[in-house]
PDB file of C-alpha atoms in Angstrom:
ATOM      1  CA  MET F   1      61.493  45.326 199.735  1.00 61.00           C
ATOM      2  CA  LYS F   2      62.485  45.453 196.076  1.00 66.00           C
ATOM      3  CA  LYS F   3      61.569  49.127 195.813  1.00 67.00           C
ATOM      4  CA  ALA F   4      63.725  49.920 198.842  1.00 67.00           C
ATOM      5  CA  LEU F   5      66.683  48.034 197.309  1.00 63.00           C
ATOM      6  CA  ILE F   6      66.268  49.847 194.012  1.00 69.00           C
ATOM      7  CA  PHE F   7      66.122  53.179 195.829  1.00 62.00           C
ATOM      8  CA  ILE F   8      69.293  52.383 197.761  1.00 65.00           C
ATOM      9  CA  LEU F   9      71.150  51.322 194.614  1.00 61.00           C
ATOM     10  CA  ALA F  10      70.024  54.461 192.791  1.00 64.00           C
ATOM     11  CA  PHE F  11      71.115  56.636 195.702  1.00 57.00           C
ATOM     12  CA  VAL F  12      74.530  54.967 195.814  1.00 57.00           C
ATOM     13  CA  ALA F  13      74.959  55.385 192.036  1.00 62.00           C
ATOM     14  CA  ILE F  14      73.982  59.037 192.124  1.00 60.00           C
ATOM     15  CA  THR F  15      76.229  59.694 195.085  1.00 59.00           C
ATOM     16  CA  THR F  16      79.144  57.929 193.373  1.00 58.00           C
ATOM     17  CA  PHE F  17      78.587  59.912 190.178  1.00 55.00           C
ATOM     18  CA  VAL F  18      78.454  63.181 192.120  1.00 55.00           C
ATOM     19  CA  LEU F  19      81.611  62.329 194.006  1.00 53.00           C
ATOM     20  CA  LEU F  20      83.428  61.337 190.811  1.00 55.00           C
ATOM     21  CA  SER F  21      82.270  64.561 189.155  1.00 64.00           C
ATOM     22  CA  SER F  22      83.694  66.552 192.056  1.00 70.00           C
ATOM     23  CA  PHE F  23      87.300  65.353 191.665  1.00 74.00           C
ATOM     24  CA  TYR F  24      89.905  65.715 188.939  1.00 73.00           C
ATOM     25  CA  THR F  25      93.662  65.192 188.701  1.00 79.00           C
ATOM     26  CA  VAL F  26      96.339  67.653 187.605  1.00 80.00           C
ATOM     27  CA  ASN F  27      99.674  66.160 186.546  1.00 84.00           C
ATOM     28  CA  GLN F  28     103.048  67.814 187.039  1.00 82.00           C
ATOM     29  CA  TRP F  29     103.268  68.923 183.401  1.00 80.00           C
ATOM     30  CA  GLU F  30      99.726  70.322 183.292  1.00 82.00           C
ATOM     31  CA  SER F  31      97.735  73.363 184.370  1.00 83.00           C
ATOM     32  CA  ALA F  32      93.987  73.368 184.879  1.00 84.00           C
ATOM     33  CA  LEU F  33      91.408  76.074 184.295  1.00 80.00           C
ATOM     34  CA  VAL F  34      88.136  75.755 186.219  1.00 82.00           C
ATOM     35  CA  ILE F  35      85.172  77.091 184.229  1.00 80.00           C
ATOM     36  CA  ARG F  36      81.883  77.708 185.998  1.00 80.00           C
ATOM     37  CA  LEU F  37      78.867  78.125 183.768  1.00 79.00           C
ATOM     38  CA  GLY F  38      81.108  79.271 180.891  1.00 73.00           C
ATOM     39  CA  ALA F  39      83.178  81.750 182.915  1.00 75.00           C
ATOM     40  CA  PRO F  40      86.768  80.947 184.081  1.00 77.00           C
ATOM     41  CA  VAL F  41      86.968  81.120 187.879  1.00 77.00           C
ATOM     42  CA  ALA F  42      90.323  79.593 188.867  1.00 78.00           C
ATOM     43  CA  VAL F  43      93.708  78.531 187.480  1.00 80.00           C
ATOM     44  CA  ILE F  44      95.217  75.459 189.094  1.00 79.00           C
ATOM     45  CA  GLY F  45      98.967  75.087 188.635  1.00 74.00           C
ATOM     46  CA  GLU F  46      99.795  72.715 191.475  1.00 79.00           C
ATOM     47  CA  PRO F  47      99.690  68.988 190.659  1.00 78.00           C
ATOM     48  CA  GLY F  48      97.523  66.607 192.646  1.00 76.00           C
ATOM     49  CA  LEU F  49      93.912  65.610 193.270  1.00 77.00           C
ATOM     50  CA  LYS F  50      91.569  68.620 193.085  1.00 71.00           C
ATOM     51  CA  THR F  51      87.861  69.237 193.708  1.00 69.00           C
ATOM     52  CA  LYS F  52      85.237  71.216 191.820  1.00 73.00           C
ATOM     53  CA  ALA F  53      81.558  71.873 192.039  1.00 71.00           C
ATOM     54  CA  PRO F  54      79.740  69.024 190.292  1.00 76.00           C
ATOM     55  CA  PHE F  55      77.560  69.736 187.261  1.00 71.00           C
ATOM     56  CA  ILE F  56      78.274  73.466 187.180  1.00 79.00           C
ATOM     57  CA  ASP F  57      82.068  73.395 186.914  1.00 74.00           C
ATOM     58  CA  THR F  58      84.101  72.096 183.999  1.00 80.00           C
ATOM     59  CA  VAL F  59      87.880  71.769 183.872  1.00 79.00           C
ATOM     60  CA  ALA F  60      90.132  72.495 180.872  1.00 81.00           C
ATOM     61  CA  ILE F  61      93.516  70.778 181.119  1.00 83.00           C
ATOM     62  CA  PHE F  62      96.474  72.365 179.299  1.00 85.00           C
ATOM     63  CA  ASP F  63      99.846  70.725 178.641  1.00 84.00           C
ATOM     64  CA  THR F  64     102.542  73.214 179.745  1.00 84.00           C
ATOM     65  CA  ARG F  65     105.453  71.211 178.357  1.00 87.00           C
ATOM     66  CA  LEU F  66     107.505  72.452 175.425  1.00 90.00           C
ATOM     67  CA  GLN F  67     105.613  71.804 172.194  1.00 89.00           C
ATOM     68  CA  LEU F  68     106.997  71.393 168.672  1.00 90.00           C
ATOM     69  CA  LEU F  69     105.375  72.889 165.588  1.00 89.00           C
ATOM     70  CA  GLU F  70     106.900  71.723 162.300  1.00 88.00           C
ATOM     71  CA  PRO F  71     104.761  72.663 159.283  1.00 86.00           C
ATOM     72  CA  PRO F  72     105.546  71.282 155.806  1.00 86.00           C
ATOM     73  CA  SER F  73     108.034  72.960 153.482  1.00 81.00           C
ATOM     74  CA  GLU F  74     106.864  75.909 151.391  1.00 83.00           C
ATOM     75  CA  GLN F  75     108.275  77.939 148.533  1.00 82.00           C
ATOM     76  CA  VAL F  76     109.368  81.445 149.477  1.00 83.00           C
ATOM     77  CA  ILE F  77     110.324  84.293 147.116  1.00 81.00           C
ATOM     78  CA  LEU F  78     113.431  86.208 148.184  1.00 81.00           C
ATOM     79  CA  GLY F  79     114.239  89.851 147.597  1.00 81.00           C
ATOM     80  CA  ASP F  80     116.212  89.015 144.435  1.00 78.00           C
ATOM     81  CA  GLN F  81     113.162  87.126 143.078  1.00 80.00           C
ATOM     82  CA  LYS F  82     114.794  83.750 143.595  1.00 79.00           C
ATOM     83  CA  ARG F  83     112.691  80.935 144.998  1.00 79.00           C
ATOM     84  CA  ILE F  84     113.691  78.582 147.796  1.00 80.00           C
ATOM     85  CA  VAL F  85     111.966  75.735 149.591  1.00 83.00           C
ATOM     86  CA  ALA F  86     112.075  76.650 153.284  1.00 84.00           C
ATOM     87  CA  GLN F  87     110.949  74.744 156.350  1.00 85.00           C
ATOM     88  CA  VAL F  88     110.959  76.206 159.862  1.00 88.00           C
ATOM     89  CA  TYR F  89     110.175  74.628 163.195  1.00 88.00           C
ATOM     90  CA  THR F  90     108.874  76.393 166.271  1.00 90.00           C
ATOM     91  CA  ARG F  91     109.013  75.462 169.954  1.00 93.00           C
ATOM     92  CA  PHE F  92     106.463  76.965 172.298  1.00 92.00           C
ATOM     93  CA  ARG F  93     104.679  76.423 175.604  1.00 91.00           C
ATOM     94  CA  ILE F  94     101.574  77.668 177.418  1.00 89.00           C
ATOM     95  CA  THR F  95     102.516  80.108 180.175  1.00 88.00           C
ATOM     96  CA  ASP F  96      99.093  81.626 181.051  1.00 88.00           C
ATOM     97  CA  PRO F  97      96.183  79.149 180.762  1.00 88.00           C
ATOM     98  CA  LEU F  98      93.562  81.870 181.358  1.00 87.00           C
ATOM     99  CA  ARG F  99      94.764  84.139 178.537  1.00 89.00           C
ATOM    100  CA  PHE F 100      95.336  81.122 176.314  1.00 88.00           C
ATOM    101  CA  TYR F 101      91.753  79.964 176.859  1.00 87.00           C
ATOM    102  CA  GLN F 102      90.276  83.410 176.333  1.00 86.00           C
ATOM    103  CA  SER F 103      92.207  84.071 173.108  1.00 86.00           C
ATOM    104  CA  LEU F 104      93.028  80.749 171.463  1.00 85.00           C
ATOM    105  CA  GLN F 105      90.605  78.303 173.130  1.00 83.00           C
ATOM    106  CA  SER F 106      92.420  75.080 172.117  1.00 85.00           C
ATOM    107  CA  MET F 107      95.800  73.722 171.152  1.00 87.00           C
ATOM    108  CA  GLU F 108      94.622  73.012 167.590  1.00 89.00           C
ATOM    109  CA  SER F 109      93.624  76.640 167.131  1.00 89.00           C
ATOM    110  CA  ALA F 110      96.912  77.804 168.664  1.00 90.00           C
ATOM    111  CA  ARG F 111      98.946  75.624 166.309  1.00 90.00           C
ATOM    112  CA  ALA F 112      97.051  76.876 163.262  1.00 91.00           C
ATOM    113  CA  GLN F 113      97.453  80.549 164.167  1.00 91.00           C
ATOM    114  CA  LEU F 114     101.089  80.112 165.179  1.00 92.00           C
ATOM    115  CA  ALA F 115     101.928  78.376 161.891  1.00 91.00           C
ATOM    116  CA  LEU F 116     100.227  81.186 159.960  1.00 91.00           C
ATOM    117  CA  SER F 117     102.080  83.891 161.922  1.00 91.00           C
ATOM    118  CA  VAL F 118     105.460  82.185 161.496  1.00 89.00           C
ATOM    119  CA  ASP F 119     104.863  81.754 157.768  1.00 89.00           C
ATOM    120  CA  THR F 120     103.848  85.421 157.371  1.00 89.00           C
ATOM    121  CA  ALA F 121     106.830  86.717 159.349  1.00 89.00           C
ATOM    122  CA  MET F 122     109.217  84.425 157.454  1.00 88.00           C
ATOM    123  CA  ARG F 123     107.932  85.588 154.064  1.00 88.00           C
ATOM    124  CA  ARG F 124     108.169  89.226 155.127  1.00 88.00           C
ATOM    125  CA  GLU F 125     111.775  88.931 156.334  1.00 86.00           C
ATOM    126  CA  PHE F 126     112.956  86.688 153.506  1.00 84.00           C
ATOM    127  CA  GLY F 127     111.377  89.026 150.969  1.00 84.00           C
ATOM    128  CA  GLN F 128     113.852  91.738 152.009  1.00 84.00           C
ATOM    129  CA  ILE F 129     117.056  89.740 151.501  1.00 81.00           C
ATOM    130  CA  ASP F 130     118.776  87.953 148.626  1.00 82.00           C
ATOM    131  CA  LEU F 131     119.988  84.369 148.410  1.00 79.00           C
ATOM    132  CA  PRO F 132     123.674  85.052 149.262  1.00 80.00           C
ATOM    133  CA  ALA F 133     122.591  86.827 152.471  1.00 79.00           C
ATOM    134  CA  LEU F 134     120.502  83.812 153.498  1.00 77.00           C
ATOM    135  CA  LEU F 135     123.453  81.505 152.914  1.00 75.00           C
ATOM    136  CA  SER F 136     125.898  83.744 154.790  1.00 78.00           C
ATOM    137  CA  ALA F 137     126.665  84.235 158.472  1.00 80.00           C
ATOM    138  CA  ASN F 138     123.713  86.689 158.680  1.00 80.00           C
ATOM    139  CA  ARG F 139     121.238  83.816 158.503  1.00 82.00           C
ATOM    140  CA  PRO F 140     120.774  83.436 162.321  1.00 84.00           C
ATOM    141  CA  ALA F 141     120.080  87.173 162.642  1.00 86.00           C
ATOM    142  CA  ILE F 142     117.418  86.990 159.916  1.00 84.00           C
ATOM    143  CA  VAL F 143     115.675  84.030 161.559  1.00 86.00           C
ATOM    144  CA  SER F 144     115.972  85.803 164.933  1.00 88.00           C
ATOM    145  CA  LYS F 145     113.850  88.656 163.588  1.00 89.00           C
ATOM    146  CA  VAL F 146     111.132  86.163 162.682  1.00 88.00           C
ATOM    147  CA  HIS F 147     111.333  84.724 166.197  1.00 89.00           C
ATOM    148  CA  GLU F 148     111.087  88.128 167.862  1.00 91.00           C
ATOM    149  CA  ASP F 149     108.103  89.122 165.748  1.00 91.00           C
ATOM    150  CA  VAL F 150     106.152  85.930 166.500  1.00 91.00           C
ATOM    151  CA  LYS F 151     107.146  85.955 170.186  1.00 90.00           C
ATOM    152  CA  ALA F 152     105.893  89.514 170.676  1.00 91.00           C
ATOM    153  CA  LYS F 153     102.610  88.702 168.952  1.00 90.00           C
ATOM    154  CA  PHE F 154     101.766  85.616 171.037  1.00 90.00           C
ATOM    155  CA  ALA F 155     103.054  86.741 174.446  1.00 90.00           C
ATOM    156  CA  PRO F 156      99.772  88.568 175.299  1.00 90.00           C
ATOM    157  CA  LEU F 157      97.874  85.393 174.330  1.00 89.00           C
ATOM    158  CA  GLY F 158      99.465  83.303 177.094  1.00 88.00           C
ATOM    159  CA  LEU F 159     101.850  81.548 174.726  1.00 90.00           C
ATOM    160  CA  ASP F 160     105.640  81.728 174.995  1.00 91.00           C
ATOM    161  CA  VAL F 161     107.395  81.126 171.659  1.00 90.00           C
ATOM    162  CA  VAL F 162     110.744  79.798 172.852  1.00 90.00           C
ATOM    163  CA  GLU F 163     112.487  79.550 169.468  1.00 90.00           C
ATOM    164  CA  VAL F 164     111.996  79.660 165.730  1.00 89.00           C
ATOM    165  CA  ARG F 165     114.613  77.862 163.633  1.00 88.00           C
ATOM    166  CA  LEU F 166     115.156  77.376 159.921  1.00 85.00           C
ATOM    167  CA  HIS F 167     115.216  73.611 159.469  1.00 82.00           C
ATOM    168  CA  ARG F 168     116.147  73.605 155.778  1.00 80.00           C
ATOM    169  CA  ALA F 169     116.413  76.015 152.867  1.00 77.00           C
ATOM    170  CA  ASP F 170     116.883  74.403 149.459  1.00 74.00           C
ATOM    171  CA  LEU F 171     116.372  75.448 145.889  1.00 72.00           C
ATOM    172  CA  PRO F 172     113.258  74.048 144.180  1.00 70.00           C
ATOM    173  CA  LEU F 173     113.775  70.878 142.206  1.00 70.00           C
ATOM    174  CA  GLU F 174     113.248  72.554 138.835  1.00 67.00           C
ATOM    175  CA  THR F 175     115.660  75.353 139.778  1.00 64.00           C
ATOM    176  CA  SER F 176     118.267  72.862 140.992  1.00 62.00           C
ATOM    177  CA  GLN F 177     117.929  70.918 137.752  1.00 66.00           C
ATOM    178  CA  ALA F 178     118.295  74.098 135.692  1.00 69.00           C
ATOM    179  CA  ILE F 179     121.388  75.106 137.656  1.00 70.00           C
ATOM    180  CA  TYR F 180     122.815  71.613 137.249  1.00 74.00           C
ATOM    181  CA  ASP F 181     122.192  71.695 133.491  1.00 76.00           C
ATOM    182  CA  ARG F 182     123.783  75.132 133.247  1.00 80.00           C
ATOM    183  CA  MET F 183     126.812  73.991 135.238  1.00 84.00           C
ATOM    184  CA  LYS F 184     127.121  70.870 133.076  1.00 83.00           C
ATOM    185  CA  SER F 185     126.970  72.858 129.825  1.00 84.00           C
ATOM    186  CA  GLU F 186     129.527  75.300 131.229  1.00 85.00           C
ATOM    187  CA  ARG F 187     131.858  72.428 132.084  1.00 87.00           C
ATOM    188  CA  TYR F 188     131.388  71.002 128.576  1.00 86.00           C
ATOM    189  CA  ARG F 189     132.213  74.406 127.112  1.00 87.00           C
ATOM    190  CA  GLN F 190     135.362  74.640 129.219  1.00 89.00           C
ATOM    191  CA  ALA F 191     136.326  71.091 128.204  1.00 89.00           C
ATOM    192  CA  ARG F 192     135.905  71.913 124.520  1.00 89.00           C
ATOM    193  CA  LEU F 193     137.949  75.083 124.982  1.00 90.00           C
ATOM    194  CA  LEU F 194     140.729  73.168 126.747  1.00 89.00           C
ATOM    195  CA  ARG F 195     140.743  70.499 124.042  1.00 90.00           C
ATOM    196  CA  ALA F 196     140.967  73.158 121.334  1.00 89.00           C
ATOM    197  CA  GLU F 197     143.822  74.867 123.178  1.00 90.00           C
ATOM    198  CA  GLY F 198     145.537  71.490 123.610  1.00 89.00           C
ATOM    199  CA  LYS F 199     145.253  70.743 119.894  1.00 89.00           C
ATOM    200  CA  GLN F 200     146.631  74.190 119.088  1.00 90.00           C
ATOM    201  CA  TRP F 201     149.534  73.677 121.480  1.00 91.00           C
ATOM    202  CA  ALA F 202     150.157  70.223 120.001  1.00 90.00           C
ATOM    203  CA  GLN F 203     150.248  71.656 116.471  1.00 90.00           C
ATOM    204  CA  GLU F 204     152.590  74.421 117.584  1.00 90.00           C
ATOM    205  CA  ILE F 205     154.908  71.909 119.287  1.00 91.00           C
ATOM    206  CA  ALA F 206     154.814  69.588 116.246  1.00 89.00           C
ATOM    207  CA  SER F 207     155.521  72.486 113.870  1.00 90.00           C
ATOM    208  CA  LYS F 208     158.399  73.651 116.031  1.00 90.00           C
ATOM    209  CA  ALA F 209     159.774  70.115 116.212  1.00 90.00           C
ATOM    210  CA  ASP F 210     159.484  69.740 112.423  1.00 89.00           C
ATOM    211  CA  ARG F 211     161.317  73.020 111.894  1.00 90.00           C
ATOM    212  CA  GLU F 212     164.051  72.009 114.309  1.00 90.00           C
ATOM    213  CA  ARG F 213     164.271  68.573 112.656  1.00 90.00           C
ATOM    214  CA  THR F 214     164.601  70.167 109.196  1.00 89.00           C
ATOM    215  CA  VAL F 215     167.272  72.546 110.464  1.00 89.00           C
ATOM    216  CA  ILE F 216     169.192  69.724 112.176  1.00 91.00           C
ATOM    217  CA  LEU F 217     169.010  67.485 109.077  1.00 89.00           C
ATOM    218  CA  SER F 218     170.072  70.336 106.801  1.00 90.00           C
ATOM    219  CA  GLU F 219     172.978  71.156 109.061  1.00 90.00           C
ATOM    220  CA  ALA F 220     173.951  67.473 109.265  1.00 90.00           C
ATOM    221  CA  GLN F 221     173.753  67.059 105.490  1.00 90.00           C
ATOM    222  CA  ARG F 222     175.777  70.209 104.969  1.00 88.00           C
ATOM    223  CA  GLN F 223     178.387  69.035 107.463  1.00 90.00           C
ATOM    224  CA  ALA F 224     178.389  65.556 105.876  1.00 90.00           C
ATOM    225  CA  GLN F 225     178.948  67.033 102.436  1.00 89.00           C
ATOM    226  CA  ILE F 226     181.744  69.196 103.770  1.00 89.00           C
ATOM    227  CA  THR F 227     183.349  66.194 105.489  1.00 89.00           C
ATOM    228  CA  ARG F 228     182.856  63.998 102.414  1.00 87.00           C
ATOM    229  CA  GLY F 229     184.393  66.687 100.226  1.00 87.00           C
ATOM    230  CA  GLU F 230     187.305  67.041 102.594  1.00 85.00           C
ATOM    231  CA  GLY F 231     187.750  63.235 102.593  1.00 86.00           C
ATOM    232  CA  ASP F 232     187.562  63.053  98.832  1.00 81.00           C
ATOM    233  CA  GLY F 233     190.108  65.853  98.595  1.00 83.00           C
ATOM    234  CA  GLU F 234     192.452  64.093 100.982  1.00 83.00           C
ATOM    235  CA  GLY F 235     191.906  60.816  99.107  1.00 78.00           C
ATOM    236  CA  ASN F 236     192.742  62.460  95.801  1.00 76.00           C
ATOM    237  CA  ILE F 237     195.906  63.916  97.317  1.00 80.00           C
ATOM    238  CA  VAL F 238     196.907  60.474  98.635  1.00 76.00           C
ATOM    239  CA  LEU F 239     196.210  58.863  95.261  1.00 71.00           C
ATOM    240  CA  SER F 240     198.074  61.632  93.472  1.00 74.00           C
ATOM    241  CA  ASN F 241     201.078  61.177  95.739  1.00 75.00           C
ATOM    242  CA  ALA F 242     200.912  57.427  95.257  1.00 69.00           C
ATOM    243  CA  GLN F 243     200.821  57.854  91.494  1.00 67.00           C
ATOM    244  CA  LYS F 244     203.789  60.172  91.553  1.00 69.00           C
ATOM    245  CA  GLY F 245     205.794  57.827  93.810  1.00 68.00           C
ATOM    246  CA  ASP F 246     205.233  54.642  91.796  1.00 67.00           C
ATOM    247  CA  PRO F 247     203.206  55.099  88.603  1.00 71.00           C
ATOM    248  CA  LYS F 248     203.463  51.439  87.594  1.00 69.00           C
ATOM    249  CA  PHE F 249     202.157  50.142  90.923  1.00 69.00           C
ATOM    250  CA  TYR F 250     199.370  52.698  90.804  1.00 70.00           C
ATOM    251  CA  ALA F 251     198.405  51.519  87.336  1.00 70.00           C
ATOM    252  CA  PHE F 252     198.463  47.921  88.598  1.00 70.00           C
ATOM    253  CA  TYR F 253     196.313  48.835  91.613  1.00 71.00           C
ATOM    254  CA  ARG F 254     193.821  50.574  89.368  1.00 72.00           C
ATOM    255  CA  SER F 255     193.677  47.474  87.168  1.00 71.00           C
ATOM    256  CA  LEU F 256     192.912  45.313  90.195  1.00 69.00           C
ATOM    257  CA  GLN F 257     190.114  47.666  91.151  1.00 72.00           C
ATOM    258  CA  SER F 258     188.739  47.412  87.641  1.00 70.00           C
ATOM    259  CA  TYR F 259     188.938  43.600  87.820  1.00 66.00           C
ATOM    260  CA  GLY F 260     187.098  43.623  91.137  1.00 67.00           C
ATOM    261  CA  LYS F 261     184.282  45.812  89.895  1.00 68.00           C
ATOM    262  CA  SER F 262     183.970  44.012  86.560  1.00 66.00           C
ATOM    263  CA  LEU F 263     184.191  40.448  87.765  1.00 63.00           C
ATOM    264  CA  ALA F 264     181.966  40.964  90.801  1.00 64.00           C
ATOM    265  CA  GLY F 265     178.876  41.490  88.643  1.00 61.00           C
ATOM    266  CA  SER F 266     179.729  38.971  85.869  1.00 56.00           C
ATOM    267  CA  GLY F 267     178.450  35.444  85.429  1.00 58.00           C
ATOM    268  CA  PRO F 268     180.365  32.186  86.080  1.00 59.00           C
ATOM    269  CA  VAL F 269     181.947  32.374  82.575  1.00 63.00           C
ATOM    270  CA  LEU F 270     183.634  35.467  81.145  1.00 60.00           C
ATOM    271  CA  LEU F 271     184.688  35.341  77.483  1.00 62.00           C
ATOM    272  CA  LEU F 272     187.612  37.593  76.486  1.00 60.00           C
ATOM    273  CA  ALA F 273     190.072  37.626  73.573  1.00 62.00           C
ATOM    274  CA  PRO F 274     193.608  36.391  74.465  1.00 64.00           C
ATOM    275  CA  ASP F 275     195.169  39.632  73.425  1.00 59.00           C
ATOM    276  CA  ALA F 276     192.646  41.818  75.311  1.00 59.00           C
ATOM    277  CA  ALA F 277     194.210  44.716  77.188  1.00 58.00           C
ATOM    278  CA  PHE F 278     191.989  43.814  80.114  1.00 59.00           C
ATOM    279  CA  LEU F 279     194.029  40.659  80.673  1.00 62.00           C
ATOM    280  CA  LYS F 280     197.410  42.317  80.474  1.00 63.00           C
ATOM    281  CA  ALA F 281     197.856  42.604  84.275  1.00 60.00           C
ATOM    282  CA  LEU F 282     196.701  39.023  84.790  1.00 60.00           C
ATOM    283  CA  LYS F 283     199.225  37.756  82.244  1.00 59.00           C
ATOM    284  CA  SER F 284     202.225  39.852  83.253  1.00 60.00           C
ATOM    285  CA  GLY F 285     201.569  40.235  87.037  1.00 56.00           C
ATOM    286  CA  PRO F 286     202.888  43.093  89.120  1.00 56.00           C
ATOM    287  CA  PRO F 287     205.510  45.413  87.616  1.00 54.00           C
ATOM    288  CA  GLU F 288     208.209  44.042  89.984  1.00 54.00           C
ATOM    289  CA  ALA F 289     207.574  40.459  88.831  1.00 48.00           C
ATOM    290  CA  THR F 290     207.845  41.484  85.174  1.00 50.00           C
ATOM    291  CA  ALA F 291     211.101  43.326  85.823  1.00 50.00           C
ATOM    292  CA  ALA F 292     212.524  40.272  87.627  1.00 46.00           C
ATOM    293  CA  ARG F 293     211.683  37.938  84.754  1.00 46.00           C
ATOM    294  CA  GLY F 294     213.339  40.363  82.291  1.00 48.00           C
ATOM    295  CA  ALA F 295     216.508  40.392  84.369  1.00 47.00           C
ATOM    296  CA  GLU F 296     216.750  36.641  84.248  1.00 47.00           C
TER     297      GLU F 296
END
């Protein structure tokens, strides 16, 4: 009884295993390649539950969705011997599972070969141009040549390279630093030149102002001397006329001026002889007063 139960359980297990080995599922974004004893026999593109011969058939499932390949950045030498750090990304999909399996076998192998081909094509195209051309409006056309080259190479392998794009193109860090240092030194040189020119202009303006100031002062002094001379001349004429009109009053006026100048700088006590000529005007008074006293 136990042997019969064991036999039944073994039969059920084997049958279940065979049935499970006979079915496989293909999703909407996949294609399947049925391989019988190492040789591809059928390509399944329709999604759903599929059957295969157990034990002798194997199924390779391929993702037919758009794939992204983005290798790390690499230094590339341009035609003018300048170096840039470039990074490209590639989008591709499997269009023929049979050719893909026969030529590339797996997705890992496809990615490795595609990255190598893109890198080779990019270096070949970039090696024929200079940096200004890469930074100009011709950049899409240059990258398009890389795309066309890679696309033509992988089309017979069941792989459709949809696009190749340049993600970034920068100068290497040491080159950027050297350019920055050169730009900084150039700006310092221009600043020193501008400061020197400013100092020269300032000296020229100051010299011109000093010359104009000297000329203005000389002209003012000359005009002042002329005016002072004219005033002195007119004053002498007035004094001369006054002296001629009334000599006694003029003499008295001159005495008062002498008193003012002499007494202004003297001390509180001034000692003079009674008969000093200096006191004559103070004793006798104005000429009119002296004449009036004589008449009396």
